Amino acid sequence: MIDYMEFDVMLFDDVIATVKLKPSGSDKPYVINYIKGFNKQFSPNPEGYITKDELEKWLKWRVFPETRVNADELLAALGLKSYNRWAIVRKTHGVMADDEIWLRFKGETLKHRDVTLRKSLYYPDEVV
């Protein structure tokens, strides 16, 4: 069973952070960053609680903007009726075309090759 309350932040197939949205005993998200000096971390601290605003700010750059010209078509393709960052991230795994970061939810066994938008770039021998 997939648990959407806990996920790993992936760089290709490497876990670079673990996030628990509702850790035991707190209503604040808890993050463990496994790498340092990376510009896409939740916070500069290696481990600790973050605010929901920090989480929302981070998620904002993992989805297309609500003002995008074809946002309605993208939402329809995802089976969504309205813009909701978390719903989009759950469907897309936070995959963007311009980097190799993505989210793998607890219980999933996906790899980068399963979610990337640029299979021909990263896995040219597998593209048919």
GROMACS .gro file of C-alpha atoms in nm:
model
  128
    1MET     CA    1   0.000   0.000   0.000
    2ILE     CA    2   0.128   0.344  -0.090
    3ASP     CA    3   0.158   0.590   0.197
    4TYR     CA    4   0.132   0.948   0.068
    5MET     CA    5   0.223   1.088   0.409
    6GLU     CA    6   0.586   0.977   0.376
    7PHE     CA    7   0.812   1.007   0.074
    8ASP     CA    8   1.173   1.007  -0.035
    9VAL     CA    9   1.316   1.287  -0.244
   10MET     CA   10   1.512   1.119  -0.519
   11LEU     CA   11   1.801   1.231  -0.740
   12PHE     CA   12   1.790   0.974  -1.017
   13ASP     CA   13   1.768   0.654  -0.806
   14ASP     CA   14   1.943   0.792  -0.496
   15VAL     CA   15   1.750   0.901  -0.189
   16ILE     CA   16   1.861   1.253  -0.100
   17ALA     CA   17   1.596   1.328   0.165
   18THR     CA   18   1.314   1.161   0.354
   19VAL     CA   19   1.000   1.353   0.446
   20LYS     CA   20   0.730   1.257   0.695
   21LEU     CA   21   0.434   1.489   0.655
   22LYS     CA   22   0.274   1.386   0.985
   23PRO     CA   23   0.540   1.239   1.211
   24SER     CA   24   0.435   1.082   1.537
   25GLY     CA   25   0.375   1.345   1.802
   26SER     CA   26   0.384   1.651   1.577
   27ASP     CA   27   0.177   1.831   1.317
   28LYS     CA   28   0.490   1.973   1.150
   29PRO     CA   29   0.659   1.792   0.861
   30TYR     CA   30   0.992   1.628   0.948
   31VAL     CA   31   1.278   1.615   0.699
   32ILE     CA   32   1.608   1.430   0.693
   33ASN     CA   33   1.847   1.561   0.426
   34TYR     CA   34   2.113   1.309   0.330
   35ILE     CA   35   2.326   1.543   0.123
   36LYS     CA   36   2.470   1.885   0.203
   37GLY     CA   37   2.515   2.196  -0.004
   38PHE     CA   38   2.244   2.102  -0.249
   39ASN     CA   39   2.032   2.392  -0.371
   40LYS     CA   40   1.706   2.196  -0.375
   41GLN     CA   41   1.688   2.097  -0.009
   42PHE     CA   42   1.392   2.182   0.209
   43SER     CA   43   1.609   2.367   0.457
   44PRO     CA   44   1.978   2.421   0.533
   45ASN     CA   45   1.949   2.195   0.838
   46PRO     CA   46   2.042   1.830   0.784
   47GLU     CA   47   1.746   1.711   0.990
   48GLY     CA   48   1.448   1.857   1.165
   49TYR     CA   49   1.098   1.994   1.151
   50ILE     CA   50   1.000   2.237   0.879
   51THR     CA   51   0.698   2.460   0.855
   52LYS     CA   52   0.407   2.384   0.627
   53ASP     CA   53   0.497   2.707   0.445
   54GLU     CA   54   0.848   2.573   0.375
   55LEU     CA   55   0.697   2.250   0.244
   56GLU     CA   56   0.448   2.438   0.027
   57LYS     CA   57   0.724   2.662  -0.109
   58TRP     CA   58   0.930   2.355  -0.199
   59LEU     CA   59   0.635   2.177  -0.360
   60LYS     CA   60   0.558   2.488  -0.564
   61TRP     CA   61   0.862   2.429  -0.784
   62ARG     CA   62   0.771   2.059  -0.833
   63VAL     CA   63   0.452   2.138  -1.027
   64PHE     CA   64   0.350   2.349  -1.323
   65PRO     CA   65   0.224   2.696  -1.228
   66GLU     CA   66  -0.148   2.753  -1.197
   67THR     CA   67  -0.114   3.041  -1.445
   68ARG     CA   68   0.041   2.825  -1.718
   69VAL     CA   69  -0.135   2.872  -2.051
   70ASN     CA   70  -0.234   2.506  -2.088
   71ALA     CA   71  -0.294   2.438  -1.716
   72ASP     CA   72  -0.652   2.321  -1.778
   73GLU     CA   73  -0.537   2.065  -2.035
   74LEU     CA   74  -0.264   1.940  -1.802
   75LEU     CA   75  -0.511   1.905  -1.515
   76ALA     CA   76  -0.752   1.715  -1.741
   77ALA     CA   77  -0.471   1.482  -1.854
   78LEU     CA   78  -0.401   1.408  -1.486
   79GLY     CA   79  -0.770   1.346  -1.418
   80LEU     CA   80  -0.799   1.651  -1.192
   81LYS     CA   81  -1.082   1.903  -1.197
   82SER     CA   82  -0.903   2.182  -1.010
   83TYR     CA   83  -0.552   2.301  -0.934
   84ASN     CA   84  -0.413   2.144  -0.618
   85ARG     CA   85  -0.036   2.116  -0.575
   86TRP     CA   86  -0.047   1.807  -0.357
   87ALA     CA   87  -0.285   1.624  -0.593
   88ILE     CA   88  -0.058   1.710  -0.887
   89VAL     CA   89   0.253   1.589  -0.702
   90ARG     CA   90   0.083   1.261  -0.611
   91LYS     CA   91   0.005   1.200  -0.979
   92THR     CA   92   0.333   1.325  -1.130
   93HIS     CA   93   0.576   1.233  -0.850
   94GLY     CA   94   0.695   1.593  -0.872
   95VAL     CA   95   0.880   1.517  -1.194
   96MET     CA   96   0.989   1.821  -1.393
   97ALA     CA   97   1.145   1.830  -1.738
   98ASP     CA   98   1.441   2.041  -1.629
   99ASP     CA   99   1.596   1.832  -1.351
  100GLU     CA  100   1.639   1.479  -1.217
  101ILE     CA  101   1.461   1.526  -0.884
  102TRP     CA  102   1.141   1.336  -0.812
  103LEU     CA  103   0.939   1.192  -0.523
  104ARG     CA  104   0.891   0.825  -0.440
  105PHE     CA  105   0.616   0.761  -0.191
  106LYS     CA  106   0.654   0.501   0.082
  107GLY     CA  107   0.553   0.161  -0.052
  108GLU     CA  108   0.653   0.233  -0.412
  109THR     CA  109   0.936   0.060  -0.595
  110LEU     CA  110   0.958   0.302  -0.886
  111LYS     CA  111   1.290   0.398  -1.041
  112HIS     CA  112   1.392   0.715  -1.224
  113ARG     CA  113   1.342   0.544  -1.561
  114ASP     CA  114   0.976   0.482  -1.465
  115VAL     CA  115   0.894   0.848  -1.403
  116THR     CA  116   1.129   1.062  -1.612
  117LEU     CA  117   0.985   1.281  -1.885
  118ARG     CA  118   1.306   1.244  -2.089
  119LYS     CA  119   1.353   0.871  -2.134
  120SER     CA  120   1.532   0.925  -2.465
  121LEU     CA  121   1.790   1.148  -2.292
  122TYR     CA  122   1.859   0.931  -1.989
  123TYR     CA  123   1.781   0.583  -2.122
  124PRO     CA  124   1.822   0.597  -2.502
  125ASP     CA  125   1.869   0.220  -2.536
  126GLU     CA  126   1.530   0.157  -2.378
  127VAL     CA  127   1.328   0.392  -2.600
  128VAL     CA  128   1.138   0.207  -2.869
   0.00000   0.00000   0.00000
